[in-house]
């Protein structure tokens, strides 16, 4: 009887371990060691700013190489429009974005985080759940951004007071993805946080969503049509050529990532394909 009891006690544990999500070990280590940070009201803004800066760093290197390397320069979408943005241009943009985060984004998102009162579940999401939640967040954010973006262009007061600052970059570069007025920058970050809240994301899924969201924004504004860019692998994405057409023509390609809304509403403009040196 004691052997049977021991066997009955062991089987559920082994079965539970066999069915445990693949990401459970990662989630448990993060949750146990970084719980105070994960629940901090200052995490969303800090994560967004640091992630944005780090993801922009490779493109700063490309801009530096673009002045001396013909191969890198040939990848630029506007290769004939002059040299890539200078280091001073990057620094000026960095200070504007940092100022916006410190004075507006950090306190506002801290309040939003406090009102949302997030909790840390014990179980990690499955890989399928993580994929579905991240993809749903990207679709929802893309839709909300499209609506907001069209509104900012069609309402003159909103354009002058919120969006015009972003359009000072006729030839955008990576860091300029968040070079906007405080109101617009706050709106975009709240859209991202709200998208994760509406979908009901697991915190791990939400972190992946914000990471991918930041990368797509940086890649959209990088100014390079790179051979390994995501839009070359996924035709549903517009990528940097798609968004640079918006900065040039203003009234086309409003959606940030996917192209379906622009196609449906007749605002899609295919980027001009240029020949590349072999």
Coordinates of C-alpha atoms in Angstrom, one line a residue:
X1 CA 0.0 0.0 0.0
X2 CA 2.8 2.4 0.9
X3 CA 4.5 1.6 -2.5
X4 CA 1.2 2.2 -4.3
X5 CA 0.7 5.5 -2.4
X6 CA 4.3 6.6 -3.3
X7 CA 3.7 5.7 -6.9
X8 CA 0.4 7.7 -7.0
X9 CA 2.2 10.7 -5.5
X10 CA 5.1 10.5 -8.0
X11 CA 3.0 10.1 -11.2
X12 CA 1.1 13.4 -11.1
X13 CA 4.4 15.3 -10.6
X14 CA 6.1 13.6 -13.4
X15 CA 3.1 14.1 -15.7
X16 CA 2.9 17.7 -14.7
X17 CA 6.6 18.2 -15.5
X18 CA 6.1 16.5 -18.9
X19 CA 3.2 18.8 -19.7
X20 CA 4.8 22.0 -18.3
X21 CA 5.1 24.7 -20.9
X22 CA 8.4 25.0 -22.7
X23 CA 8.9 28.6 -21.4
X24 CA 8.1 27.7 -17.8
X25 CA 11.7 27.5 -16.7
X26 CA 12.5 30.9 -18.2
X27 CA 9.4 32.5 -16.6
X28 CA 10.0 31.0 -13.2
X29 CA 13.6 32.3 -13.1
X30 CA 12.5 35.8 -14.2
X31 CA 9.5 35.9 -11.9
X32 CA 11.4 34.8 -8.8
X33 CA 14.5 37.0 -9.3
X34 CA 13.0 40.1 -11.0
X35 CA 9.5 40.3 -9.5
X36 CA 10.0 43.8 -8.0
X37 CA 11.2 45.1 -11.4
X38 CA 8.4 43.4 -13.3
X39 CA 5.8 45.1 -11.1
X40 CA 7.4 48.5 -11.1
X41 CA 5.2 51.3 -12.6
X42 CA 8.3 52.7 -14.3
X43 CA 9.1 49.5 -16.2
X44 CA 6.9 50.2 -19.4
X45 CA 8.5 53.6 -20.2
X46 CA 12.0 52.4 -19.2
X47 CA 11.7 49.2 -21.3
X48 CA 10.4 51.1 -24.3
X49 CA 13.1 53.7 -24.2
X50 CA 16.1 51.4 -23.6
X51 CA 14.8 48.9 -26.2
X52 CA 14.4 51.6 -28.8
X53 CA 17.9 52.9 -28.3
X54 CA 19.5 49.5 -28.3
X55 CA 17.7 48.4 -31.5
X56 CA 18.7 51.6 -33.2
X57 CA 22.4 51.1 -32.5
X58 CA 23.1 48.8 -35.5
X59 CA 21.6 51.4 -37.8
X60 CA 23.9 54.1 -36.3
X61 CA 26.8 51.9 -37.4
X62 CA 25.2 51.5 -40.9
X63 CA 24.9 55.3 -41.1
X64 CA 28.5 55.7 -40.2
X65 CA 29.6 53.1 -42.7
X66 CA 27.3 54.5 -45.4
X67 CA 29.5 57.5 -45.9
X68 CA 32.5 55.4 -46.7
X69 CA 31.1 52.1 -48.0
X70 CA 29.4 52.0 -51.3
X71 CA 27.7 48.7 -50.6
X72 CA 26.0 50.0 -47.5
X73 CA 25.1 53.3 -49.2
X74 CA 23.5 51.3 -52.0
X75 CA 21.1 49.8 -49.5
X76 CA 19.7 53.2 -48.6
X77 CA 16.3 53.9 -50.0
X78 CA 17.2 57.5 -50.9
X79 CA 20.7 56.7 -51.9
X80 CA 20.8 59.8 -54.2
X81 CA 19.6 62.2 -51.6
X82 CA 23.0 62.8 -49.9
X83 CA 24.9 61.4 -47.0
X84 CA 23.2 59.5 -44.1
X85 CA 22.3 61.5 -41.0
X86 CA 25.2 62.7 -39.1
X87 CA 26.1 61.9 -35.5
X88 CA 25.0 65.3 -34.4
X89 CA 21.6 64.6 -36.0
X90 CA 21.4 61.4 -34.0
X91 CA 22.4 63.1 -30.8
X92 CA 19.8 65.9 -31.2
X93 CA 17.1 63.3 -31.8
X94 CA 18.3 61.3 -28.8
X95 CA 17.9 64.2 -26.5
X96 CA 14.5 65.1 -27.8
X97 CA 13.2 61.6 -27.3
X98 CA 14.8 61.3 -23.8
X99 CA 13.2 64.6 -22.8
X100 CA 9.8 63.5 -24.0
X101 CA 10.1 60.3 -22.0
X102 CA 11.2 61.9 -18.8
X103 CA 8.7 64.8 -18.8
X104 CA 5.6 63.0 -20.2
X105 CA 5.9 59.3 -20.9
X106 CA 7.3 58.1 -17.6
X107 CA 4.7 59.7 -15.3
X108 CA 1.8 58.9 -17.6
X109 CA 2.6 55.2 -18.2
X110 CA 3.4 54.8 -14.5
X111 CA -0.2 56.0 -13.7
X112 CA -1.6 53.7 -16.4
X113 CA 0.4 50.8 -14.9
X114 CA -0.8 51.5 -11.4
X115 CA -4.5 51.7 -12.5
X116 CA -4.1 48.4 -14.4
X117 CA -2.6 46.6 -11.3
X118 CA -0.9 43.8 -13.2
X119 CA -0.3 40.5 -11.5
X120 CA 2.3 37.8 -12.2
X121 CA 0.8 34.4 -12.9
X122 CA 2.6 31.3 -11.8
X123 CA 2.4 29.5 -15.2
X124 CA 4.2 30.6 -18.3
X125 CA 2.3 30.7 -21.7
X126 CA 2.7 27.9 -24.1
X127 CA 4.6 28.7 -27.3
X128 CA 1.3 28.7 -29.3
X129 CA -0.4 31.0 -26.7
X130 CA 2.6 33.4 -26.9
X131 CA 2.5 33.4 -30.7
X132 CA -1.3 34.0 -30.8
X133 CA -1.2 36.8 -28.2
X134 CA 1.7 38.6 -29.8
X135 CA 0.2 38.4 -33.3
X136 CA -3.2 39.5 -32.0
X137 CA -1.5 42.5 -30.3
X138 CA 0.4 43.5 -33.5
X139 CA -2.9 43.3 -35.5
X140 CA -4.8 45.4 -33.0
X141 CA -2.0 47.9 -32.6
X142 CA -1.7 48.2 -36.3
X143 CA -5.4 48.9 -36.6
X144 CA -5.5 51.5 -33.8
X145 CA -2.4 53.2 -35.2
X146 CA -3.9 53.4 -38.7
X147 CA -7.0 55.1 -37.3
X148 CA -5.0 57.5 -35.2
X149 CA -2.5 58.2 -38.0
X150 CA -5.2 59.0 -40.5
X151 CA -6.9 61.3 -38.0
X152 CA -3.7 63.2 -37.3
X153 CA -3.3 63.8 -41.0
X154 CA -6.9 64.8 -41.8
X155 CA -7.4 67.1 -38.8
X156 CA -5.2 70.2 -39.4
X157 CA -5.0 71.2 -35.7
X158 CA -3.8 67.7 -34.7
X159 CA -1.3 67.6 -37.5
X160 CA 0.2 71.0 -36.6
X161 CA 0.3 70.3 -32.8
X162 CA 1.2 66.6 -32.7
X163 CA 2.4 65.0 -35.9
X164 CA 4.2 67.7 -37.8
X165 CA 7.3 67.3 -35.7
X166 CA 7.7 63.7 -36.8
X167 CA 7.4 64.7 -40.4
X168 CA 10.4 67.1 -40.2
X169 CA 12.3 63.9 -41.2
X170 CA 11.6 63.7 -45.0
X171 CA 14.3 61.0 -45.0
X172 CA 13.8 59.2 -41.7
X173 CA 16.4 57.3 -39.8
X174 CA 16.1 54.6 -37.1
X175 CA 16.1 56.8 -34.0
X176 CA 13.5 59.2 -35.5
X177 CA 10.8 56.4 -35.1
X178 CA 10.0 58.0 -31.7
X179 CA 11.0 61.6 -32.6
X180 CA 7.5 63.0 -32.1
X181 CA 5.6 65.4 -29.9
X182 CA 5.0 64.3 -26.3
X183 CA 1.3 63.9 -27.0
X184 CA 1.8 61.6 -30.0
X185 CA 4.6 59.7 -28.3
X186 CA 2.3 59.1 -25.3
X187 CA -0.6 58.1 -27.5
X188 CA 1.5 55.5 -29.3
X189 CA 2.8 54.0 -26.1
X190 CA -0.7 53.9 -24.5
X191 CA -2.0 52.2 -27.7
X192 CA 0.6 49.5 -27.3
X193 CA -0.1 49.0 -23.6
X194 CA -3.9 49.0 -24.3
X195 CA -3.5 46.5 -27.0
X196 CA -1.8 44.1 -24.7
X197 CA -4.5 44.8 -22.0
X198 CA -7.4 44.2 -24.4
X199 CA -5.9 40.9 -25.7
X200 CA -5.3 39.8 -22.1
X201 CA -1.6 39.0 -22.7
X202 CA 0.5 37.0 -20.4
X203 CA 3.3 39.3 -19.1
X204 CA 5.9 37.3 -21.1
X205 CA 3.8 37.6 -24.3
X206 CA 3.4 41.3 -23.6
X207 CA 7.2 41.7 -23.3
X208 CA 7.7 39.9 -26.6
X209 CA 5.0 42.1 -28.2
X210 CA 6.7 45.3 -27.1
X211 CA 10.1 44.1 -28.3
X212 CA 8.8 43.1 -31.7
X213 CA 6.7 46.4 -31.9
X214 CA 9.9 48.4 -31.2
X215 CA 11.9 46.5 -33.8
X216 CA 9.3 47.0 -36.5
X217 CA 9.1 50.7 -35.8
X218 CA 12.9 51.1 -35.9
X219 CA 13.1 49.0 -39.1
X220 CA 10.3 51.1 -40.7
X221 CA 12.2 54.3 -40.1
X222 CA 15.8 53.0 -40.7
X223 CA 16.1 54.3 -44.3
X224 CA 17.5 51.1 -45.6
X225 CA 16.0 48.4 -47.8
X226 CA 18.2 45.6 -46.4
X227 CA 18.4 42.2 -48.1
X228 CA 17.4 40.5 -44.9
X229 CA 14.6 42.9 -43.9
X230 CA 11.4 41.3 -42.6
X231 CA 9.2 42.7 -45.4
X232 CA 11.2 40.7 -47.8
X233 CA 10.3 37.5 -45.9
X234 CA 6.7 38.5 -45.1
X235 CA 4.8 40.1 -48.0
X236 CA 2.1 41.3 -45.6
X237 CA 4.6 43.8 -44.1
X238 CA 5.4 47.1 -45.8
X239 CA 8.8 47.7 -44.2
X240 CA 11.0 50.7 -44.6
X241 CA 10.3 51.4 -48.3
X242 CA 6.5 51.4 -47.5
X243 CA 6.9 53.9 -44.7
X244 CA 9.4 56.1 -46.5
X245 CA 6.8 56.6 -49.2
X246 CA 4.6 58.0 -46.5
X247 CA 7.2 60.5 -45.4
X248 CA 7.7 61.6 -49.0
X249 CA 4.0 61.7 -50.2
X250 CA 2.2 62.2 -46.8
X251 CA -1.2 61.0 -47.9
X252 CA -0.4 57.3 -48.5
X253 CA 0.7 54.2 -46.4
X254 CA -0.7 55.2 -43.1
X255 CA -0.5 51.8 -41.5
X256 CA 2.7 51.2 -39.5
X257 CA 3.4 47.6 -40.3
X258 CA 0.9 45.6 -42.3
X259 CA -0.5 46.8 -45.7
X260 CA -4.1 45.4 -45.6
X261 CA -5.8 48.6 -44.2
X262 CA -4.1 50.8 -46.8
X263 CA -5.1 48.4 -49.6
X264 CA -8.7 48.3 -48.4
X265 CA -9.0 52.1 -48.1
X266 CA -7.1 52.9 -51.3
X267 CA -4.2 54.6 -49.6
X268 CA -1.6 52.0 -50.4
X269 CA 1.3 53.1 -52.6
X270 CA 3.8 50.5 -53.6
X271 CA 7.4 51.6 -53.1
X272 CA 9.5 52.3 -56.1
X273 CA 11.9 49.4 -56.8
X274 CA 15.4 50.5 -57.6
X275 CA 18.1 48.5 -59.2
X276 CA 21.0 47.3 -57.0
X277 CA 24.6 46.8 -57.9
X278 CA 25.5 43.1 -58.2

